[in-house]
Amino acid sequence: MKIGIIGGGSVGLLCAYYLSLDHEVTVLTRRDEQAAAIQSEGVRLYKAGKAFNAHCSAGTAIDSGFDLLVVTVKQHQLRTVFSMLERIKKTNILFLQNGMGHIHDLKDWGADHSVYVGVVEHGAVRKSDTAVEHTGIGAIKWSTFKHAEADRLNAMLQHNHSEFPIRYEMDWYRLLTGKLIVNACINPLTALLRVKNGELLTVPAYFSYMKLVFQEACSILRLEDEEAAWERVRAVCEQTKDNRSSMLVDVTAGRQTEADAILGYLLKEAQLQGRDAVHLAFLHGSIKALERNRNKVF
Ligand code: PAF
């Protein structure tokens, strides 16, 4: 199958490497230099101290020649991608963003494409324009969102690479909220308190903040099994105890964070439901203030 990967960040390069083992892959980037580098060198994957190369094409224009487009850019970069996707012929589009801010946009999106959404549970760090390190083996999980018929695509995405499982899930809301609750509990607090994930479990005050965030987010999302969701949050914190969350890394690097994608979605839902969400609003306001003050010297 002809697959276009939109975005040349860590997730884009990771998907490009593994999917190119079975498919004809083109990486679609914003910058000409990155497209030129991938076109001449391919994509390199580092894993457990070894390097692997895959041949991929690259370009900067999104056109109608793909059976599947995988959108890997961050949620705050989606606006320009949407307008480009509106100009191409009907195809399959899989959105792999953190958070759920894009869900409000996708619901209102008039384009006729078959739309799928998914989550990435791998650890990956971009090393250069053409290289990515696979730091943690997880899975890609995806589901049908609208106008979509997943059976054919699911069959075509089956493969035997145990380090890059791709799993189809029946319920997109369950899939995305399962990850959102984890990111909502861990990322903003670690970014604000400047601590590694594990400290949310070991410092009693931080643990109680996390529980407050969990309770608020849970009631907004109307999760079916709150106990299982809390267990998952604790388990991810424990498994990633020595990691800095992606939001802490973004704040430290002075980059825009995924606060709108994660907390913004929850706050908008709370507003639609006529609920207060004081802890989430406090966290969202604080992270946005850090983003605005990123160049400030004290
Ligand atoms: O965004 C992140 O950093 C990760 O999804 C997680 C699971 C919170 C671990 O750091």
GROMACS .gro file of C-alpha atoms and ligand atoms in nm:
model
  308
    1MET     CA    1   0.000   0.000   0.000
    2LYS     CA    2   0.115   0.358  -0.062
    3ILE     CA    3   0.143   0.537   0.271
    4GLY     CA    4   0.215   0.906   0.329
    5ILE     CA    5   0.341   1.000   0.675
    6ILE     CA    6   0.265   1.365   0.749
    7GLY     CA    7   0.528   1.502   0.988
    8GLY     CA    8   0.896   1.420   1.034
    9GLY     CA    9   0.913   1.429   1.415
   10SER     CA   10   0.986   1.128   1.639
   11VAL     CA   11   0.651   0.956   1.576
   12GLY     CA   12   0.661   1.030   1.203
   13LEU     CA   13   1.011   0.887   1.159
   14LEU     CA   14   0.933   0.584   1.377
   15CYS     CA   15   0.620   0.503   1.173
   16ALA     CA   16   0.808   0.567   0.848
   17TYR     CA   17   1.084   0.322   0.940
   18TYR     CA   18   0.858   0.032   1.045
   19LEU     CA   19   0.583   0.080   0.785
   20SER     CA   20   0.842   0.096   0.507
   21LEU     CA   21   0.935  -0.267   0.585
   22ASP     CA   22   0.605  -0.371   0.419
   23HIS     CA   23   0.478  -0.065   0.231
   24GLU     CA   24   0.582   0.210  -0.005
   25VAL     CA   25   0.631   0.503   0.234
   26THR     CA   26   0.672   0.876   0.165
   27VAL     CA   27   0.748   1.115   0.451
   28LEU     CA   28   0.577   1.453   0.401
   29THR     CA   29   0.756   1.729   0.587
   30ARG     CA   30   0.713   2.105   0.626
   31ARG     CA   31   1.079   2.187   0.555
   32ASP     CA   32   1.244   2.129   0.215
   33GLU     CA   33   1.581   2.041   0.377
   34GLN     CA   34   1.431   1.758   0.580
   35ALA     CA   35   1.250   1.618   0.276
   36ALA     CA   36   1.574   1.635   0.073
   37ALA     CA   37   1.772   1.460   0.349
   38ILE     CA   38   1.519   1.174   0.382
   39GLN     CA   39   1.496   1.141   0.004
   40SER     CA   40   1.874   1.091  -0.023
   41GLU     CA   41   1.955   0.906   0.304
   42GLY     CA   42   1.630   0.726   0.392
   43VAL     CA   43   1.530   0.689   0.758
   44ARG     CA   44   1.763   0.552   1.025
   45LEU     CA   45   1.637   0.377   1.339
   46TYR     CA   46   1.853   0.330   1.650
   47LYS     CA   47   1.748   0.051   1.881
   48ALA     CA   48   1.940  -0.118   2.164
   49GLY     CA   49   2.270   0.026   2.045
   50LYS     CA   50   2.225  -0.083   1.680
   51ALA     CA   51   2.137   0.120   1.372
   52PHE     CA   52   1.897   0.013   1.096
   53ASN     CA   53   1.822   0.188   0.766
   54ALA     CA   54   1.505   0.198   0.560
   55HIS     CA   55   1.446   0.344   0.219
   56CYS     CA   56   1.169   0.608   0.217
   57SER     CA   57   1.073   0.876  -0.031
   58ALA     CA   58   1.002   1.227   0.090
   59GLY     CA   59   0.833   1.549  -0.020
   60THR     CA   60   0.658   1.859   0.106
   61ALA     CA   61   0.329   1.843  -0.086
   62ILE     CA   62   0.030   1.635   0.022
   63ASP     CA   63  -0.136   1.492  -0.289
   64SER     CA   64  -0.398   1.232  -0.383
   65GLY     CA   65  -0.162   0.943  -0.453
   66PHE     CA   66  -0.185   0.767  -0.115
   67ASP     CA   67  -0.403   0.477   0.007
   68LEU     CA   68  -0.339   0.589   0.363
   69LEU     CA   69  -0.215   0.914   0.516
   70VAL     CA   70  -0.087   0.898   0.875
   71VAL     CA   71  -0.093   1.240   1.039
   72THR     CA   72   0.174   1.258   1.310
   73VAL     CA   73   0.214   1.634   1.364
   74LYS     CA   74   0.121   1.779   1.703
   75GLN     CA   75  -0.233   1.896   1.757
   76HIS     CA   76  -0.141   2.265   1.746
   77GLN     CA   77   0.009   2.212   1.395
   78LEU     CA   78  -0.305   2.050   1.252
   79ARG     CA   79  -0.478   2.359   1.114
   80THR     CA   80  -0.258   2.386   0.802
   81VAL     CA   81  -0.272   2.009   0.751
   82PHE     CA   82  -0.654   2.014   0.753
   83SER     CA   83  -0.666   2.273   0.476
   84MET     CA   84  -0.424   2.069   0.260
   85LEU     CA   85  -0.624   1.750   0.320
   86GLU     CA   86  -0.944   1.924   0.208
   87ARG     CA   87  -0.793   1.967  -0.140
   88ILE     CA   88  -0.718   1.599  -0.213
   89LYS     CA   89  -0.938   1.310  -0.329
   90LYS     CA   90  -1.115   1.090  -0.071
   91THR     CA   91  -0.872   0.859   0.107
   92ASN     CA   92  -0.800   0.696   0.446
   93ILE     CA   93  -0.654   0.928   0.708
   94LEU     CA   94  -0.526   0.815   1.047
   95PHE     CA   95  -0.470   1.087   1.309
   96LEU     CA   96  -0.209   1.003   1.575
   97GLN     CA   97  -0.208   1.298   1.815
   98ASN     CA   98  -0.157   1.318   2.189
   99GLY     CA   99  -0.456   1.450   2.380
  100MET     CA  100  -0.803   1.495   2.232
  101GLY     CA  101  -0.816   1.862   2.129
  102HIS     CA  102  -0.834   1.752   1.765
  103ILE     CA  103  -1.154   1.555   1.831
  104HIS     CA  104  -1.365   1.873   1.847
  105ASP     CA  105  -1.211   1.980   1.511
  106LEU     CA  106  -1.261   1.636   1.352
  107LYS     CA  107  -1.627   1.626   1.456
  108ASP     CA  108  -1.686   1.956   1.275
  109TRP     CA  109  -1.466   1.869   0.977
  110GLY     CA  110  -1.669   1.862   0.656
  111ALA     CA  111  -1.416   1.664   0.445
  112ASP     CA  112  -1.537   1.334   0.302
  113HIS     CA  113  -1.229   1.124   0.396
  114SER     CA  114  -1.243   0.799   0.591
  115VAL     CA  115  -1.114   0.914   0.927
  116TYR     CA  116  -0.940   0.702   1.192
  117VAL     CA  117  -0.783   0.807   1.522
  118GLY     CA  118  -0.516   0.635   1.726
  119VAL     CA  119  -0.261   0.654   2.005
  120VAL     CA  120   0.112   0.589   2.010
  121GLU     CA  121   0.245   0.405   2.313
  122HIS     CA  122   0.607   0.381   2.198
  123GLY     CA  123   0.897   0.578   2.339
  124ALA     CA  124   1.082   0.753   2.056
  125VAL     CA  125   1.335   1.036   2.043
  126ARG     CA  126   1.416   1.220   1.721
  127LYS     CA  127   1.794   1.236   1.673
  128SER     CA  128   1.815   1.434   1.349
  129ASP     CA  129   1.612   1.513   1.037
  130THR     CA  130   1.650   1.151   0.927
  131ALA     CA  131   1.708   0.950   1.246
  132VAL     CA  132   1.500   0.836   1.542
  133GLU     CA  133   1.579   0.627   1.849
  134HIS     CA  134   1.323   0.366   1.954
  135THR     CA  135   1.356   0.399   2.332
  136GLY     CA  136   1.051   0.204   2.448
  137ILE     CA  137   0.854  -0.069   2.273
  138GLY     CA  138   0.479  -0.020   2.299
  139ALA     CA  139   0.206  -0.030   2.034
  140ILE     CA  140   0.004   0.179   1.793
  141LYS     CA  141  -0.367   0.141   1.866
  142TRP     CA  142  -0.624   0.280   1.627
  143SER     CA  143  -0.995   0.289   1.572
  144THR     CA  144  -1.261   0.411   1.331
  145PHE     CA  145  -1.379   0.770   1.376
  146LYS     CA  146  -1.605   0.861   1.080
  147HIS     CA  147  -1.707   0.761   0.725
  148ALA     CA  148  -1.474   0.468   0.772
  149GLU     CA  149  -1.465   0.097   0.691
  150ALA     CA  150  -1.173  -0.042   0.887
  151ASP     CA  151  -1.165  -0.410   0.781
  152ARG     CA  152  -0.963  -0.371   0.460
  153LEU     CA  153  -0.718  -0.128   0.617
  154ASN     CA  154  -0.680  -0.349   0.922
  155ALA     CA  155  -0.593  -0.647   0.702
  156MET     CA  156  -0.334  -0.443   0.512
  157LEU     CA  157  -0.170  -0.314   0.828
  158GLN     CA  158  -0.112  -0.664   0.968
  159HIS     CA  159   0.256  -0.759   0.983
  160ASN     CA  160   0.503  -0.964   1.186
  161HIS     CA  161   0.724  -0.700   1.342
  162SER     CA  162   0.688  -0.772   1.713
  163GLU     CA  163   0.855  -0.444   1.807
  164PHE     CA  164   0.592  -0.235   1.629
  165PRO     CA  165   0.250  -0.391   1.695
  166ILE     CA  166  -0.051  -0.222   1.534
  167ARG     CA  167  -0.380  -0.302   1.707
  168TYR     CA  168  -0.731  -0.221   1.600
  169GLU     CA  169  -0.973  -0.123   1.879
  170MET     CA  170  -1.351  -0.112   1.848
  171ASP     CA  171  -1.424   0.202   2.048
  172TRP     CA  172  -1.235   0.523   1.964
  173TYR     CA  173  -1.366   0.712   2.268
  174ARG     CA  174  -1.250   0.445   2.508
  175LEU     CA  175  -0.912   0.425   2.335
  176LEU     CA  176  -0.841   0.799   2.341
  177THR     CA  177  -0.980   0.873   2.687
  178GLY     CA  178  -0.774   0.582   2.827
  179LYS     CA  179  -0.458   0.765   2.721
  180LEU     CA  180  -0.588   1.116   2.789
  181ILE     CA  181  -0.651   1.046   3.157
  182VAL     CA  182  -0.290   0.929   3.196
  183ASN     CA  183  -0.148   1.236   3.021
  184ALA     CA  184  -0.381   1.472   3.210
  185CYS     CA  185  -0.270   1.332   3.546
  186ILE     CA  186   0.104   1.311   3.478
  187ASN     CA  187   0.213   1.572   3.223
  188PRO     CA  188   0.091   1.912   3.358
  189LEU     CA  189   0.186   1.839   3.720
  190THR     CA  190   0.535   1.716   3.633
  191ALA     CA  191   0.585   2.019   3.407
  192LEU     CA  192   0.472   2.263   3.673
  193LEU     CA  193   0.652   2.099   3.964
  194ARG     CA  194   0.959   2.019   3.746
  195VAL     CA  195   0.975   1.659   3.869
  196LYS     CA  196   1.017   1.315   3.711
  197ASN     CA  197   0.702   1.104   3.675
  198GLY     CA  198   0.783   0.879   3.973
  199GLU     CA  199   0.777   1.169   4.220
  200LEU     CA  200   0.401   1.201   4.173
  201LEU     CA  201   0.379   0.868   4.355
  202THR     CA  202   0.645   0.916   4.621
  203VAL     CA  203   0.582   1.274   4.743
  204PRO     CA  204   0.251   1.264   4.937
  205ALA     CA  205   0.148   1.622   4.845
  206TYR     CA  206   0.205   1.557   4.472
  207PHE     CA  207   0.015   1.228   4.497
  208SER     CA  208  -0.287   1.408   4.642
  209TYR     CA  209  -0.272   1.673   4.365
  210MET     CA  210  -0.267   1.394   4.108
  211LYS     CA  211  -0.573   1.233   4.269
  212LEU     CA  212  -0.762   1.565   4.252
  213VAL     CA  213  -0.678   1.602   3.882
  214PHE     CA  214  -0.783   1.241   3.823
  215GLN     CA  215  -1.121   1.284   3.994
  216GLU     CA  216  -1.202   1.598   3.799
  217ALA     CA  217  -1.095   1.455   3.463
  218CYS     CA  218  -1.276   1.127   3.531
  219SER     CA  219  -1.611   1.289   3.593
  220ILE     CA  220  -1.579   1.501   3.278
  221LEU     CA  221  -1.488   1.197   3.065
  222ARG     CA  222  -1.754   0.979   3.232
  223LEU     CA  223  -1.516   0.683   3.237
  224GLU     CA  224  -1.684   0.346   3.281
  225ASP     CA  225  -1.431   0.191   3.518
  226GLU     CA  226  -1.268   0.459   3.736
  227GLU     CA  227  -1.076   0.210   3.949
  228ALA     CA  228  -0.909   0.053   3.645
  229ALA     CA  229  -0.827   0.400   3.507
  230TRP     CA  230  -0.663   0.507   3.836
  231GLU     CA  231  -0.467   0.182   3.845
  232ARG     CA  232  -0.343   0.257   3.493
  233VAL     CA  233  -0.234   0.609   3.587
  234ARG     CA  234  -0.039   0.471   3.885
  235ALA     CA  235   0.112   0.191   3.676
  236VAL     CA  236   0.232   0.430   3.401
  237CYS     CA  237   0.382   0.660   3.666
  238GLU     CA  238   0.566   0.364   3.816
  239GLN     CA  239   0.683   0.223   3.480
  240THR     CA  240   0.809   0.565   3.369
  241LYS     CA  241   0.929   0.680   3.711
  242ASP     CA  242   1.270   0.794   3.586
  243ASN     CA  243   1.130   0.976   3.280
  244ARG     CA  244   1.062   1.342   3.229
  245SER     CA  245   0.715   1.376   3.077
  246SER     CA  246   0.689   1.521   2.728
  247MET     CA  247   0.530   1.837   2.874
  248LEU     CA  248   0.818   1.887   3.118
  249VAL     CA  249   1.063   1.842   2.828
  250ASP     CA  250   0.868   2.098   2.617
  251VAL     CA  251   0.851   2.353   2.899
  252THR     CA  252   1.223   2.314   2.973
  253ALA     CA  253   1.308   2.355   2.604
  254GLY     CA  254   1.087   2.668   2.575
  255ARG     CA  255   0.856   2.496   2.323
  256GLN     CA  256   0.480   2.510   2.293
  257THR     CA  257   0.330   2.228   2.501
  258GLU     CA  258   0.033   1.997   2.446
  259ALA     CA  259  -0.165   2.171   2.724
  260ASP     CA  260  -0.445   2.269   2.485
  261ALA     CA  261  -0.466   1.918   2.338
  262ILE     CA  262  -0.488   1.757   2.682
  263LEU     CA  263  -0.632   2.007   2.931
  264GLY     CA  264  -0.798   2.233   2.672
  265TYR     CA  265  -1.015   1.942   2.555
  266LEU     CA  266  -1.119   1.859   2.912
  267LEU     CA  267  -1.201   2.222   2.991
  268LYS     CA  268  -1.411   2.259   2.677
  269GLU     CA  269  -1.601   1.940   2.765
  270ALA     CA  270  -1.652   2.066   3.122
  271GLN     CA  271  -1.792   2.390   2.984
  272LEU     CA  272  -2.029   2.202   2.749
  273GLN     CA  273  -2.148   1.997   3.046
  274GLY     CA  274  -2.188   2.307   3.269
  275ARG     CA  275  -1.932   2.173   3.519
  276ASP     CA  276  -1.657   2.345   3.717
  277ALA     CA  277  -1.304   2.213   3.670
  278VAL     CA  278  -1.099   2.430   3.902
  279HIS     CA  279  -0.786   2.212   3.922
  280LEU     CA  280  -0.769   2.157   3.547
  281ALA     CA  281  -0.825   2.529   3.486
  282PHE     CA  282  -0.545   2.613   3.731
  283LEU     CA  283  -0.305   2.370   3.560
  284HIS     CA  284  -0.398   2.487   3.211
  285GLY     CA  285  -0.356   2.855   3.308
  286SER     CA  286  -0.021   2.784   3.474
  287ILE     CA  287   0.126   2.589   3.180
  288LYS     CA  288   0.006   2.851   2.930
  289ALA     CA  289   0.172   3.120   3.147
  290LEU     CA  290   0.497   2.922   3.141
  291GLU     CA  291   0.472   2.901   2.760
  292ARG     CA  292   0.422   3.279   2.735
  293ASN     CA  293   0.713   3.352   2.970
  294ARG     CA  294   0.952   3.109   2.804
  295ASN     CA  295   1.215   3.374   2.726
  296LYS     CA  296   1.183   3.563   3.051
  297VAL     CA  297   1.500   3.589   3.259
  298PHE     CA  298   1.455   3.639   3.637
  299PAF     O1  299   0.369   1.228   2.740
  299PAF     C1  300   0.445   1.155   2.806
  299PAF     O2  301   0.549   1.193   2.857
  299PAF     C2  302   0.408   1.008   2.821
  299PAF     O3  303   0.292   0.984   2.747
  299PAF     C3  304   0.388   0.958   2.965
  299PAF     C4  305   0.316   0.827   2.960
  299PAF     C5  306   0.311   1.054   3.050
  299PAF     C6  307   0.519   0.922   3.027
  299PAF     O4  308   0.609   1.024   3.045
   0.00000   0.00000   0.00000
